[in-house]
Structure formats: C-alpha cells, structure tokens
Amino acid sequence: MSFSKQHLLGIEPLAPAEITEILDLAEQYVSLNRNEMKHADALRGLTQINMFFENSTRTQASFELAGKRLGADVMNMSMQASSIKKGETLIDTALTLNAMHPDLLVVRHPHSGAVDLLAQKVNCAVLNAGDGKHEHPTQALLDALTIRRAKGRLHRLSVAICGDIAHSRVARSNIILLGKMENRVRLVGPPTLMPTGIADLGVEVFEDMREGLQDVDVVMMLRLQKERMDGGFIPSEREYFHRYGLDAEKLAYAKDDAIVMHPGPMNRGVEIDGTIADDINRSVIQEQVEMGVAVRMAAMDLLARNLRARRQAGQTPGRMV
Amino acid sequence: MRTDVFTNAQIIDPEAGNVSLGALAIRDGVIVGHGADLSPPEGANIIDCGGKFLAPGLIDIGVKVCEPGERHKESYRSAGLAAAAGGVTTMVTRPDTTPVIDTPETLEFAARRAAEAAPVRVLPMAALTKGQEGREMTEIGFLLDAGAVAFTDCDHVTTNTKVLSRALSYARSLGALVILHPQEPGLSQGAAATSGKFASLRGLPAVSPMAERMGLDRDIALIEMTGAAVHFDQITTARALPALERAKANGLNVTAGTSIHHLTLNELDVADYRTFYKLKPPLRAEDDRQATVDALRRGVIDIISSMHTPQDEESKRLPFEEAASGAVALQTLLPAALRLYHSGDLTLPQLFAALALNPARRLGLPQGRLAAGAPADLIVFDANAPFVLDRFTLLSKSKNTPFDGARMQGKLAATYVGGRCVHGGLGA
C-alpha cells in the first residue's frame, strides 16, 4: 500500500502512486454503489464530522452518503450558523470538536489554508472539502476517475479547463493532478479570470476558446463563481456566454469523442449550453456526481486505515497544541 | 568624571567606511575619540572588548510600541528591553496606536511613558493626518514643538492627493520630515501575498508588485510639486527602484528604507500558510529581494528598519487571509542584518551606515557615528557566534518572529546608551 497520508489536504502533497491507489479503490466502491445492498463496514465504529463553513449541498451530501455507506456515524455541522457568529476562532472550534473524539473531519472553509491550519490542531484524519481558492482534492480525484473511465487512461490526454480559473479551487487541484499524471493542461478564459503566474505551472493559457479547445480530449467547464466576485471581472453574463460559454459550435473544435465535464452546480446559459450539458454522448456530468461518492468512500477508507495503523502503533496522530 | 576606554575592539566606523582594531574613549556619555593609537588616560576605566566588534548602536525607524491601546502586545518597557537586547539604542516609534498619536497631548503621553519605562532612547513620530484618515492634517507645528521627529500615517495611504499635497507643503514650511508608504491602495486592498505563481498556487488574494511603483510615482510627483522632505518607509520591489533613483538624481529631498524581512526572506518562506511571515507589504519574489539588497549596496536604499510590529497569538493563529500582518524584529534585527554580511552582500561599514548613520542623518540626530562629541550609544558584538533562535526567549511581549527556529549568527555582548550599559556587559 502506498497511500501513507494522515490527512487529505490537497493534491499537491500526493504522489502519482497514491492518486492511482485512491482511484483503484474507488472503482470497487463504484461497483458496490450500483448494488442493491450498498453497505460496507470500512468505517464501522468511526465518527465522521462534516464541518462546512461555507454553503454546500452537493459536496456535503456526497461526503455524508459516502460515510454512511461505509458504516460511519456521520454528523453534519453548518458552521456559518453557529460559533462563527459568536466570535469563536477556528482553532477553538477545532479544539472543541477534537474533544468529541471524531475520527474523520471533513472541512470546507472560505479561506485558503484554513483546513491546513485546522489539521495541525486535531488528532484525527482531516479531509479538505474545499478551502478558499486553494484546493478541492476530492473534486479533482472524482474528475480523474471520470476521465479514466471514459477515456480508458489518465495520461497523455489533452484537457482544457475553461472559465473562472482565478476563483476556482477545483481548477487548481485539477491542474496539479493532471500535471502529476502527465497530461497536457490548457487553461481557457478571459485574462481577468486567469491567476497571475499560472503559466509557470506548466500549462498553456488561451484567451480564445476556439483555439484552446483545439483537439482536446476533455473539456472541463467551471462554474462562474458569481458570489465570489468583487465585481467587474467580465462585462456581462451574455458577453461571457458568447465568448466563453460552451456550445456546439465551440465544442466542435475539440476531438470528436471529447467529453464534457462540469463540477456543478451549473449556470445553464452562462458557462454551458443546456443541450450540451444534457447530451448523453458528450456530457459526463452525472457520472461525475456518481464518482464523487465512490472517490470519497475510497479516500476516507484509506485515511481510516492509516489512522488505525497509527493508533495501533501507539502514535498520536496529528500534532496537538 | 571618569573616562571609560573600550580597548582591543574591532571598531566599525560607518562614517569613515572602515573597520580597524583599536580603542575608543568615552566620558560624560559622549565619545571622546577613537583610533589604533589611542592611549587611555591615567585612571581611565578599561573595558577589554576581547577582539569583538564595536559599532554605533542601531537607530530603528518605524518601531510599533502598542502603547497606548494594546499594552498586552507590547509596552514601552518590553519594547525597550527588547531593543536593548537587540542593540537598538534609538527607537523611532510609529503613531499607529489606539488612539492614534495625532495631538501634542497623546505625543507627550507616549514620550513620558517611554522616558520612564524604556532603557533606550525613544523618539516618537506623529501622524500626518488626524486619525491617519487622510482628511485633515495634524497640528504639525505643535507636534514638532512637542518632540515629534517625523510625520507618518504608516501604512494608511492618503488617497486624496489634495490633502496630501497640502500636508506636504505645510510640513516643508516647518522643515518637518514626512514618511510615506509607497503603495497604490486600490490594487493592494485585501491582498495577503504578492501576485505570481506562489500566491496563485496557494489561492491567496494578491497584489501586483507594480502597486509599489505606482504609489511611489505618485508620491514623487507630489514631492516635486511641494518640495517636501520625504522618507519612503519600505521599498521592496525591483520595479520601484528606477523611479527612486531618478528622484534622487533630480535632487529631490528623498530617502528610502526597507525592512530587514524583505532583505532576508522571500514569499516562498510563507510555505504552508505560516502567518508569522505575513507582512505589509507582503514578502516578495526572490528577484525582488535580490534587487532590494543590491539597491542597498548601491546606496539607492539608505536605511534598514526592523518595522517591528507586535501581534499576539490570537491575531496570528487564524487562516492566512484573516491573520494580522507584521513581525517583531527589534531583537533579531542585528543577527538578520549580519546575514547580508556573511553572505558577502554588504560590508560591515555599509551595514552600519544603513542601520545607524543614515537614519541619524535623516532625522538630524547626533548619534549613529563614532566621531568625537557624538553620544556614546554603542554596541559590542561577536559577528560570528552561531545560535538557533527560540522565539520564547524574546523580550517583546509578542513573539511573532518569522525567525523562530532559524540558524543565525551574531551575538550581542553589550549595549550602551549615553555611556551607560543597558544590556549585557563585558565584565569590567
């Protein structure tokens, strides 16, 4: 077994072999999830707490289902509502939760690096469910699994990631993962939504979508994060759709068998044309949701194995302060 | 009155630009003379430096003492002790306290507290505009009379150029020195890092290094317009340097400083969101750090400051974006600066010009040099002694140093202010 991590905080610390191991295990859970009897017991007896400091329906549901299918006791905490408003700091919240002896902590936070900070203060396994504009590792892993199943491989592919790269943690995790697995990554979007210095990461940057989509195997659309914008990144939604929205005409520049992906939730008519999203021959958007549950089961399973191994070895996992 | 003579010292004279083995005599808190052939007068008290370096004490422009308002972060007592232990014999303090030091009354309070609590010299600065809000100028004349040595709104940039140009004109008429923070505030709003690959990977809100040059360009135009004497607190980017050089060549009354952290650290030190490395302006790319060191060597940048900014654990143990900016540095200023000497970037006289002589000249102070008649503000140190910094050994109330666990070289043996030993000693 090569997956040796204590936490899943991002794709950046993972070795390619670790990524492959998560995906291989996730394949098994895909099969399980398609059975009528969907239960396994990898997390039996363990407590999983989902701590979301930022609104999420889909990711939280996916993690909850993944935990329940593996037999964990799952608790959801919506953190915007509770302690934040009472002025409690992130670390105090972490210490409070830690005292409840959770085994798996799934955290989403609006600030980059917040999940890393929290992971330093608790002695259980921490999964990053999205921190600010930094990383969203399980999303990149489920995207990778979707691509691998659709294309039969996860290397030497040309992948275009399109749209609001600047505000997207999904884009960052995907750029890192696809790079580690030796694919060509193209970023497509207006310069105002492109992070500075991103070309130094070994990607190609395109401002023209038709050029960017030329002969790619995978088209990955990003949600236009309207709620995160200070205002003034693009002139209007309709101009954005005209230049950067995925429609049949632009998709025709990609390979004939190119697949279309979207992390959801979609803004139909802003970044993607509804008919393409619904085209079962091209769109794998529903499959991404399915892979999401399987990948999260695999990630939590592997982290729980490492947690148990460390506990048996008598080590205190995590650094307590 | 007794004469004290420091013998067997490697004397760093930034004015002469040399280091020479010899002796230095002081009497009545004032330097009497120094040289290789200085023979101690009869009855003089001999202090053997054992071959260590003897140099003017450091003059640190821009120290934040959190009094009044946040004494739990730093008081005049704790800052003064840290300064003495760090070889800083003159602290030039910032007015960005709570409340802001913008009236003669608050300035006198700060000066009184400093005089009774700090073992080193403390020279207060006052705000340039009331409340540092950039709307109305302070009583610059009264504040000068009360002892303000310079006027600054610290990192609050006055966006209204009319207000700033009037304040600069008025300050010029009184011969007051103004310290400005070159930054375009629209671009830098909300930024926690310098834009580029590192900030993009970490997903941090970032500011282009160009924002410093834009701020500098504007300020230089205003200096040209008003004739004011201005010191820029921190120049940290390569792009800002040509404008600064031009302004100096054109004869404007400008000088520039930089912070010890921007000279010795770069953005990659932030690593996994280490908030003790969150500074304002943020740490820069290595290219910019090297350009800043080079500008210091060439004399384009004149002054090194610690930009000592105490923050308690609560303000730092937060997600990076939310964490407070700034680092304590009074006690690490000297060993950090000596990194530039050990790396061969600067000579010791160059270093002490930037740490003592130039700040003294800019503020019109008699210290910072070893000439006869100058105050006997001196430090004796071993430039090579290695140590690993433990932040909990710092005397500041706040321990937010980026050098925790760092290997450093340079240990202070003794600090003298006006001839009186305020830290350490040479057993004589």
XYZ file of C-alpha atoms in Angstrom:
749
model
C 0.000 0.000 0.000
C 1.454 3.330 -0.963
C -1.095 5.785 0.380
C 0.628 6.981 3.517
C -1.019 10.293 4.274
C -2.569 11.240 7.550
C -4.830 13.870 6.000
C -6.145 14.667 2.564
C -5.468 18.405 2.431
C -4.739 18.760 -1.252
C -3.477 17.087 -4.387
C -0.117 18.839 -4.128
C 1.317 16.517 -1.438
C 0.162 13.310 -3.181
C 2.433 11.060 -5.205
C 1.094 9.692 -8.511
C 1.005 6.197 -6.999
C -1.174 7.460 -4.166
C -3.585 9.027 -6.628
C -3.787 5.753 -8.529
C -4.407 3.825 -5.347
C -7.346 6.045 -4.383
C -8.818 5.724 -7.865
C -8.393 1.926 -7.923
C -10.144 1.540 -4.614
C -12.852 3.950 -5.764
C -13.559 1.639 -8.720
C -14.514 -1.072 -6.247
C -16.867 1.317 -4.489
C -18.454 2.279 -7.800
C -19.488 -1.364 -8.159
C -20.695 -1.520 -4.576
C -22.766 1.613 -5.019
C -24.508 0.086 -8.005
C -25.654 -2.924 -5.967
C -28.911 -3.011 -4.156
C -27.027 -3.753 -0.949
C -24.737 -0.726 -0.689
C -23.210 -1.288 2.722
C -19.597 -1.894 3.625
C -18.018 -1.623 7.031
C -14.686 0.065 6.441
C -15.619 2.950 8.747
C -17.705 0.979 11.244
C -17.434 2.425 14.705
C -15.813 5.627 13.468
C -17.267 9.095 13.765
C -17.236 11.432 10.809
C -17.991 15.111 11.279
C -18.741 17.294 8.266
C -17.879 20.856 9.109
C -18.937 23.306 6.448
C -18.054 26.948 6.989
C -19.387 27.718 3.535
C -22.649 26.737 1.894
C -22.672 23.411 0.138
C -25.402 20.977 -0.679
C -23.814 18.617 -3.144
C -20.392 18.078 -1.615
C -21.766 17.758 1.870
C -24.407 15.237 0.716
C -21.773 13.286 -1.157
C -19.490 13.053 1.897
C -22.427 12.179 4.124
C -23.559 9.374 1.859
C -20.010 8.089 1.468
C -19.564 7.911 5.226
C -22.916 6.249 5.835
C -22.324 3.623 3.179
C -19.093 2.689 4.909
C -20.789 2.444 8.278
C -19.542 5.609 9.982
C -21.583 7.701 12.350
C -21.955 10.934 10.421
C -22.693 14.311 11.898
C -23.189 17.495 9.880
C -22.343 20.868 11.291
C -23.234 24.002 9.448
C -20.697 26.403 10.835
C -21.941 29.655 9.350
C -24.875 29.428 11.688
C -23.209 28.663 14.981
C -19.918 29.552 16.551
C -18.554 31.905 13.903
C -21.272 34.380 14.750
C -20.395 34.052 18.417
C -16.830 35.093 17.659
C -15.172 31.741 18.265
C -11.903 31.309 16.382
C -11.303 28.464 14.006
C -8.797 26.894 16.355
C -11.129 26.966 19.319
C -13.812 25.351 17.192
C -11.299 22.694 16.190
C -10.281 22.019 19.769
C -13.902 21.786 20.850
C -14.662 19.261 18.141
C -11.477 17.388 18.852
C -12.665 16.801 22.388
C -15.599 14.841 20.929
C -13.106 12.315 19.500
C -14.023 12.354 15.860
C -12.062 10.073 13.543
C -12.687 11.847 10.276
C -13.180 15.553 9.904
C -14.462 16.844 6.578
C -13.946 20.599 6.334
C -14.890 23.303 3.905
C -13.820 26.874 4.610
C -13.944 30.142 2.629
C -10.270 30.939 3.316
C -7.280 29.341 1.633
C -5.161 27.399 4.074
C -7.801 27.250 6.814
C -8.096 23.463 6.557
C -4.300 23.056 6.856
C -4.406 25.194 9.986
C -7.184 23.123 11.472
C -5.437 19.856 10.655
C -2.489 20.944 12.799
C -4.689 21.209 15.857
C -6.676 17.967 15.872
C -5.693 14.348 16.213
C -7.934 12.745 13.635
C -7.845 12.496 9.850
C -8.849 15.716 8.088
C -10.290 15.875 4.574
C -10.291 19.152 2.727
C -13.690 19.644 1.115
C -12.566 22.953 -0.399
C -10.580 25.827 1.166
C -10.928 29.255 -0.382
C -9.203 29.414 -3.731
C -6.626 26.813 -2.764
C -7.615 23.175 -3.263
C -10.578 20.817 -3.527
C -8.839 17.445 -3.726
C -11.820 15.077 -3.797
C -13.273 17.008 -6.730
C -10.051 16.569 -8.703
C -9.967 12.885 -7.794
C -13.545 12.297 -8.911
C -12.819 14.170 -12.119
C -9.773 11.966 -12.651
C -11.799 8.809 -12.096
C -14.466 10.014 -14.508
C -11.833 10.755 -17.145
C -10.076 7.427 -16.610
C -13.321 5.503 -17.040
C -14.398 7.464 -20.114
C -11.007 7.546 -21.827
C -9.501 4.315 -20.577
C -6.440 6.117 -19.244
C -5.313 9.094 -17.204
C -2.152 10.110 -19.004
C -1.187 11.701 -22.291
C -4.556 13.383 -22.634
C -5.182 16.961 -23.632
C -7.515 18.616 -21.144
C -8.976 22.103 -21.430
C -10.125 23.765 -18.199
C -12.355 26.703 -19.073
C -13.767 29.712 -17.311
C -13.190 31.298 -13.929
C -9.786 29.827 -13.121
C -8.837 32.676 -10.773
C -11.507 31.951 -8.188
C -11.528 28.198 -8.610
C -10.002 25.697 -6.202
C -11.343 22.966 -8.483
C -9.124 24.286 -11.267
C -6.043 24.368 -9.046
C -6.477 20.811 -7.813
C -7.172 19.598 -11.328
C -4.161 21.406 -12.807
C -1.908 19.787 -10.208
C -3.426 16.317 -10.520
C -3.483 16.244 -14.310
C 0.084 17.533 -14.370
C 1.270 14.865 -11.948
C -0.313 12.190 -14.146
C 1.426 13.604 -17.223
C -1.352 15.176 -19.211
C -1.374 18.393 -21.213
C -3.432 21.041 -19.498
C -4.837 24.049 -21.310
C -6.474 26.897 -19.472
C -9.089 28.932 -21.287
C -10.628 32.136 -20.017
C -10.566 35.918 -20.077
C -7.377 37.444 -18.575
C -9.360 38.922 -15.710
C -10.255 35.411 -14.531
C -6.770 33.961 -15.012
C -4.475 33.864 -11.965
C -1.083 35.618 -12.277
C 1.897 33.401 -12.924
C -0.227 30.353 -13.659
C 1.691 29.615 -16.876
C 4.695 28.818 -14.664
C 2.848 25.686 -13.550
C 3.449 24.079 -16.911
C 0.092 24.796 -18.503
C -0.838 26.559 -21.711
C -3.031 29.628 -21.397
C -5.584 30.625 -24.062
C -7.776 33.677 -24.227
C -9.576 32.434 -27.326
C -11.802 29.489 -26.528
C -11.806 28.007 -30.026
C -8.029 27.908 -30.039
C -7.991 26.492 -26.543
C -10.376 23.664 -27.355
C -8.495 22.609 -30.478
C -8.204 18.789 -30.474
C -8.644 18.322 -26.746
C -9.867 15.019 -25.251
C -11.594 16.576 -22.280
C -13.429 19.866 -21.845
C -13.784 20.817 -18.215
C -16.091 23.750 -17.625
C -16.023 25.731 -14.389
C -18.852 27.449 -12.669
C -18.693 31.227 -12.979
C -18.333 31.983 -9.279
C -20.570 34.991 -9.219
C -20.868 35.043 -5.459
C -17.088 35.363 -5.089
C -16.563 38.233 -7.432
C -15.758 41.709 -6.218
C -17.487 42.878 -9.398
C -16.187 43.884 -12.742
C -14.337 40.798 -13.923
C -16.459 40.432 -17.028
C -18.681 42.942 -18.827
C -21.868 40.879 -18.684
C -23.127 37.328 -18.490
C -24.308 37.375 -22.060
C -20.976 38.559 -23.416
C -19.296 35.902 -21.292
C -21.536 33.190 -22.719
C -20.879 34.434 -26.215
C -17.100 34.270 -25.837
C -16.566 31.560 -23.240
C -19.819 29.611 -22.909
C -19.601 26.045 -24.186
C -21.935 25.494 -27.114
C -21.966 23.044 -30.025
C -20.055 25.386 -32.292
C -17.121 25.772 -29.899
C -17.182 22.140 -28.841
C -16.714 21.179 -32.499
C -13.075 22.338 -32.180
C -12.400 19.572 -29.668
C -11.868 15.952 -30.689
C -14.984 14.174 -31.917
C -15.039 11.949 -28.877
C -14.175 14.672 -26.361
C -16.101 14.511 -23.127
C -17.648 17.478 -21.329
C -17.367 17.900 -17.604
C -18.676 20.363 -15.019
C -18.213 20.298 -11.243
C -21.694 21.732 -10.696
C -23.879 23.404 -9.910
C -24.234 24.615 -13.495
C -25.336 28.019 -14.684
C -27.067 26.993 -17.889
C -26.717 29.696 -20.479
C -23.796 31.346 -18.659
C -20.899 28.946 -18.977
C -22.584 25.989 -20.665
C -25.392 25.492 -23.150
C -28.167 23.345 -21.717
C -28.308 20.972 -24.650
C -24.640 20.100 -24.295
C -24.963 19.514 -20.591
C -27.776 17.074 -21.325
C -26.136 15.348 -24.297
C -25.542 11.815 -23.046
C -22.976 11.178 -25.756
C -20.715 14.022 -24.625
C -21.607 15.057 -21.101
C -20.326 13.009 -18.167
C -21.654 15.459 -15.611
C -23.982 12.956 -13.948
C -21.221 10.362 -13.873
C -19.024 12.871 -12.038
C -21.591 13.019 -9.249
C -21.636 9.221 -9.034
C -17.814 9.050 -8.967
C -17.834 11.671 -6.235
C -19.412 9.321 -3.707
C -17.070 6.460 -4.655
C -13.918 8.579 -4.507
C -14.866 9.990 -1.120
C -15.525 6.468 0.177
C -12.080 5.425 -1.056
C -10.332 8.452 0.415
C -11.970 8.036 3.808
C -11.322 4.291 3.784
C -7.604 4.809 3.139
C -7.293 7.576 5.709
C -9.097 5.403 8.276
C -6.683 2.535 7.626
C -3.749 4.837 8.252
C -5.442 6.237 11.343
C -5.984 2.757 12.779
C -2.451 1.713 11.935
C -1.034 4.721 13.728
C -3.258 4.179 16.722
C -2.165 0.556 16.952
C 1.439 1.640 16.741
C 0.710 3.897 19.674
C 1.470 7.098 17.839
C -0.645 10.126 18.423
C -1.840 11.124 15.033
C -1.711 14.796 14.431
C 0.047 17.414 16.440
C -1.799 18.562 19.480
C -1.330 22.088 20.704
C 34.324 62.489 35.669
C 35.587 59.036 34.814
C 36.763 58.137 31.345
C 35.849 54.702 30.013
C 38.035 53.215 27.333
C 36.990 50.283 25.161
C 40.190 48.535 24.166
C 41.044 45.676 21.866
C 37.939 46.338 19.745
C 37.374 45.994 16.033
C 35.816 49.386 15.538
C 33.219 49.711 12.792
C 33.115 53.317 11.671
C 30.342 53.797 9.074
C 31.303 57.423 8.514
C 34.880 56.576 7.596
C 33.738 53.345 5.970
C 36.285 51.141 7.652
C 36.869 48.567 10.373
C 40.036 48.880 12.434
C 41.441 47.386 15.585
C 41.826 49.987 18.285
C 40.365 51.718 21.296
C 37.514 54.155 21.882
C 37.205 56.524 24.811
C 34.014 57.968 26.253
C 33.365 60.498 29.009
C 30.146 62.060 30.313
C 28.121 59.859 27.975
C 29.915 61.257 24.947
C 32.561 59.810 22.658
C 35.942 61.459 23.191
C 37.827 59.794 20.398
C 38.941 56.527 18.914
C 41.852 55.072 16.989
C 44.539 52.438 16.865
C 46.976 54.562 18.807
C 44.595 55.921 21.419
C 46.259 55.549 24.792
C 43.982 55.517 27.825
C 44.476 58.491 30.137
C 45.578 57.954 33.727
C 42.876 56.456 35.910
C 40.642 55.522 32.992
C 38.344 52.536 33.339
C 39.488 49.947 30.798
C 36.860 47.787 29.124
C 38.501 44.994 27.163
C 36.355 44.049 24.146
C 38.410 40.914 23.523
C 38.599 41.494 19.791
C 34.836 41.813 19.362
C 33.228 44.405 17.121
C 32.370 47.827 18.469
C 29.883 49.885 16.497
C 27.344 52.662 16.884
C 24.033 51.459 18.315
C 21.225 50.823 15.856
C 18.654 53.515 15.083
C 15.402 51.885 14.141
C 12.807 53.991 12.321
C 9.279 52.633 12.442
C 9.004 50.629 15.656
C 5.485 49.924 16.771
C 5.014 50.044 20.511
C 1.400 49.222 21.232
C 1.026 51.870 23.891
C -1.493 53.399 24.245
C -4.203 50.899 23.388
C -2.748 47.424 23.200
C -0.270 47.132 26.011
C -0.785 43.373 26.112
C 1.026 43.209 22.774
C 3.934 45.488 23.634
C 4.674 48.206 26.177
C 7.447 50.770 26.287
C 9.077 48.606 28.958
C 9.031 45.371 26.937
C 9.948 47.072 23.659
C 12.737 48.970 25.386
C 14.189 45.815 26.915
C 13.962 44.033 23.556
C 15.658 46.982 21.883
C 18.487 46.994 24.427
C 18.924 43.246 23.976
C 18.931 43.725 20.232
C 21.452 46.556 20.108
C 18.861 49.171 19.144
C 19.816 52.282 21.079
C 17.263 54.604 19.481
C 13.708 53.538 18.696
C 11.780 55.870 16.423
C 8.205 54.872 17.204
C 5.150 54.746 14.998
C 1.973 56.694 15.739
C -0.454 53.954 14.617
C -1.587 53.190 18.141
C -5.083 53.301 19.637
C -5.778 56.173 19.766
C -3.530 57.436 17.003
C -0.766 59.789 18.150
C -2.042 62.846 16.329
C -2.170 65.529 19.029
C 0.565 67.062 21.199
C -1.221 65.618 24.251
C -1.036 61.970 23.097
C 2.513 62.521 21.913
C 3.518 63.847 25.321
C 1.858 60.864 26.988
C 3.833 58.470 24.804
C 7.078 60.365 25.359
C 6.545 60.381 29.135
C 5.788 56.651 29.230
C 8.844 55.986 27.105
C 11.111 58.069 29.307
C 10.076 56.283 32.496
C 9.949 52.743 31.092
C 12.407 52.253 28.261
C 16.160 51.837 28.853
C 16.982 53.109 25.336
C 16.290 56.402 23.576
C 12.761 56.723 22.222
C 11.851 59.326 19.638
C 8.169 59.445 18.775
C 6.718 60.122 15.355
C 3.283 61.682 14.930
C 0.519 61.150 12.409
C 0.481 63.310 9.297
C -3.309 63.434 9.158
C -5.805 63.336 12.004
C -6.659 59.765 12.923
C -4.452 58.739 9.998
C -7.643 59.068 7.986
C -6.207 61.148 5.173
C -8.686 64.014 5.513
C -7.151 66.793 7.606
C -3.547 67.448 8.517
C -2.462 67.267 12.146
C -1.037 70.161 14.141
C 2.374 69.624 12.630
C 3.857 72.734 14.280
C 2.686 71.927 17.804
C 3.673 68.304 17.356
C 7.164 69.346 16.278
C 7.424 71.501 19.389
C 6.284 68.530 21.474
C 9.122 66.435 20.086
C 7.797 64.617 17.025
C 10.784 63.675 14.857
C 8.775 62.786 11.749
C 5.225 62.600 10.472
C 3.656 59.492 9.045
C 0.339 57.784 8.512
C 2.240 54.469 8.449
C 0.597 52.019 6.051
C -2.529 54.153 5.641
C -2.107 55.708 2.223
C -3.779 59.083 1.774
C -5.716 58.698 -1.453
C -6.799 62.315 -1.636
C -3.874 63.994 -3.378
C -5.113 67.459 -2.478
C -4.958 66.645 1.222
C -1.556 65.032 0.873
C -0.077 67.864 -1.199
C -1.218 70.432 1.373
C 0.163 68.403 4.244
C 3.477 68.041 2.392
C 3.650 71.761 1.639
C 2.880 72.642 5.234
C 5.435 70.163 6.535
C 8.041 71.637 4.203
C 7.448 75.115 5.569
C 8.308 73.825 9.049
C 11.210 71.660 7.899
C 9.392 68.531 9.088
C 10.277 65.123 7.702
C 7.380 63.105 6.283
C 7.457 59.313 5.987
C 5.282 57.810 3.287
C 4.280 54.238 2.476
C 4.511 53.828 -1.309
C 1.557 51.721 -2.340
C -1.446 52.021 -4.651
C -4.219 51.184 -2.187
C -6.795 50.183 -4.791
C -4.603 47.398 -6.092
C -3.385 46.239 -2.717
C -6.760 46.162 -0.998
C -7.355 42.806 0.654
C -4.040 41.384 -0.514
C -2.201 38.863 1.642
C 0.601 37.943 -0.781
C 2.490 39.167 -3.820
C 0.856 38.076 -7.051
C 2.608 35.354 -9.006
C 2.933 31.614 -9.162
C 3.219 31.124 -5.410
C 0.137 33.174 -4.500
C -1.846 31.551 -7.310
C -0.935 28.053 -6.102
C -1.862 28.875 -2.548
C -5.050 30.614 -3.643
C -4.239 33.783 -1.717
C -5.544 37.240 -2.624
C -2.509 39.005 -4.014
C -1.206 42.397 -5.041
C 0.969 43.087 -8.048
C 4.459 44.329 -7.149
C 3.633 47.160 -9.550
C 1.398 48.696 -6.865
C 4.509 49.843 -5.005
C 5.889 51.607 -8.041
C 2.541 53.260 -8.760
C 2.378 54.620 -5.219
C 5.980 55.749 -5.420
C 5.478 57.516 -8.765
C 2.560 59.458 -7.408
C 4.351 60.417 -4.227
C 7.456 61.535 -6.102
C 5.344 63.829 -8.264
C 3.886 65.344 -5.105
C 7.351 65.812 -3.623
C 8.451 67.556 -6.810
C 5.381 69.758 -6.543
C 5.775 70.667 -2.864
C 9.493 70.402 -2.154
C 8.846 68.357 0.983
C 11.464 66.193 2.691
C 10.226 62.623 2.430
C 11.462 59.227 3.509
C 9.817 56.145 1.991
C 9.382 53.556 4.708
C 9.773 50.354 2.685
C 10.948 49.887 -0.880
C 10.771 46.167 -1.620
C 10.466 45.684 -5.378
C 12.784 45.985 -8.362
C 10.219 47.910 -10.392
C 10.180 50.779 -7.911
C 13.938 51.370 -7.966
C 14.415 53.303 -11.238
C 11.846 55.903 -10.157
C 13.575 56.258 -6.808
C 16.985 56.637 -8.442
C 15.635 59.278 -10.807
C 14.066 61.236 -7.965
C 17.373 61.270 -6.111
C 19.305 62.243 -9.241
C 16.867 65.093 -9.793
C 17.782 66.475 -6.420
C 14.536 65.822 -4.603
C 14.810 65.576 -0.842
C 14.038 61.861 -0.655
C 15.467 58.840 1.094
C 14.243 55.282 1.214
C 14.194 52.444 3.665
C 13.423 48.785 3.526
C 12.602 46.188 6.126
C 15.007 43.594 7.396
C 12.495 40.886 6.485
C 12.267 41.930 2.851
C 16.064 41.820 2.718
C 16.402 38.347 4.163
C 13.200 36.422 3.323
C 11.072 35.834 0.263
C 7.491 34.791 -0.462
C 8.341 31.090 -0.505
C 9.088 31.298 3.217
C 5.327 31.566 3.756
C 5.244 27.881 2.746
C 2.078 26.289 4.116
C 0.357 29.459 5.245
C 2.740 30.413 8.039
C 1.156 33.596 9.308
C 4.303 34.863 11.081
C 5.524 35.567 7.546
C 2.504 37.710 6.727
C 3.830 41.239 6.393
C 2.768 44.522 4.882
C 3.802 44.865 2.125
C 3.830 41.097 1.613
C 7.097 39.221 1.122
C 8.283 39.384 -2.465
C 9.779 37.093 -5.075
C 13.483 36.253 -4.783
C 14.313 38.537 -7.748
C 12.846 41.468 -5.876
C 14.708 40.555 -2.683
C 17.990 40.493 -4.560
C 17.245 43.802 -6.272
C 16.487 45.338 -2.875
C 19.776 44.083 -1.416
C 21.582 45.429 -4.460
C 19.884 48.826 -4.121
C 21.023 48.954 -0.504
C 24.583 48.184 -1.564
C 24.469 50.926 -4.193
C 23.037 53.433 -1.729
C 19.747 53.827 -3.596
C 18.088 52.485 -0.469
C 19.522 54.253 2.560
C 18.053 52.722 5.667
C 17.219 49.306 7.111
C 14.337 49.213 9.579
C 13.007 46.371 11.665
C 9.388 47.502 11.111
C 8.853 45.894 14.490
C 5.125 45.075 14.670
C 3.991 43.048 17.669
C 0.950 40.816 17.227
C -0.426 38.450 19.825
C -1.048 34.775 19.167
C -4.770 35.354 18.717
C -4.217 37.747 15.827
C -1.858 35.304 14.125
C -3.460 31.892 14.755
C -6.032 32.431 12.047
C -6.405 31.489 8.393
C -3.753 33.415 6.442
C -6.143 35.922 4.881
C -7.636 36.805 8.252
C -4.392 36.894 10.220
C -2.825 40.205 11.218
C 0.271 41.462 9.384
C 3.668 42.255 10.828
C 6.514 40.738 12.774
C 8.550 41.591 15.840
C 12.160 42.289 14.974
C 13.941 44.503 17.498
C 15.980 41.606 18.825
C 16.543 39.872 15.505
C 17.451 42.983 13.511
C 21.197 42.686 14.086
C 21.677 38.929 13.501
C 19.337 39.053 10.497
C 21.239 42.013 9.057
C 24.503 40.159 9.624
C 23.223 37.531 7.188
C 23.907 40.121 4.494
C 27.459 40.484 5.806
C 28.057 36.744 5.999
C 26.650 36.262 2.500
C 29.132 38.842 1.205
C 26.419 41.225 0.016
C 27.405 44.104 2.272
C 30.437 45.108 4.309
C 30.051 45.894 7.989
C 30.530 49.663 7.457
C 27.849 49.573 4.734
C 25.553 47.676 7.055
C 26.038 50.109 9.920
C 25.560 53.066 7.605
C 22.092 51.679 6.830
C 21.388 50.704 10.442
C 22.753 53.720 12.297
C 24.453 56.517 10.387
C 21.887 57.122 7.651
C 18.825 57.068 9.910
C 20.602 59.503 12.255
C 21.461 61.821 9.375
C 17.940 61.713 8.029
C 16.480 62.626 11.394
C 19.217 65.162 12.174
C 20.433 63.244 15.220
C 23.962 63.427 16.614
C 24.214 59.658 17.269
C 24.844 56.876 14.797
C 28.533 57.708 14.421
C 31.793 57.433 16.358
C 33.031 60.993 15.952
C 34.232 62.899 18.992
C 31.266 64.604 20.608
C 28.705 62.071 19.453
C 26.607 60.405 22.171
C 28.168 57.183 23.438
C 25.434 54.920 22.036
C 27.463 51.814 21.340
C 27.178 48.087 20.904
C 29.779 45.364 21.292
C 29.088 42.102 19.489
C 30.519 38.914 18.092
C 29.503 38.739 14.426
C 30.118 35.022 14.080
C 28.693 33.372 17.186
C 26.009 30.970 15.984
C 22.689 30.269 17.671
C 19.252 28.888 16.936
C 16.518 31.372 17.710
C 13.802 30.310 20.122
C 11.014 32.852 19.897
C 10.066 32.380 23.530
C 13.406 33.844 24.581
C 12.490 37.201 23.003
C 11.795 40.008 25.445
C 8.951 41.507 23.432
C 5.553 40.678 24.850
C 4.593 39.358 21.414
C 6.661 36.527 19.956
C 5.617 36.754 16.321
C 9.002 36.412 14.648
C 9.499 34.664 11.313
C 12.952 33.589 12.529
C 11.716 31.074 15.095
C 13.987 28.053 14.821
C 16.268 29.845 12.345
C 20.025 29.424 12.486
C 21.552 32.837 12.943
C 24.943 34.346 13.600
C 25.782 37.357 15.702
C 25.543 37.721 19.434
C 25.431 40.995 21.273
C 27.796 41.328 24.236
C 26.748 44.744 25.488
C 24.623 47.769 24.651
C 25.461 51.276 25.884
C 23.169 54.288 25.752
C 24.834 57.590 26.580
C 27.748 55.641 28.008
C 25.561 53.637 30.371
C 25.372 49.873 29.918
C 21.713 48.896 29.373
C 22.206 45.304 28.332
C 24.843 42.633 28.858
C 28.324 43.720 29.846
C 31.956 42.994 29.405
C 32.749 42.110 32.996
C 34.780 45.210 33.652
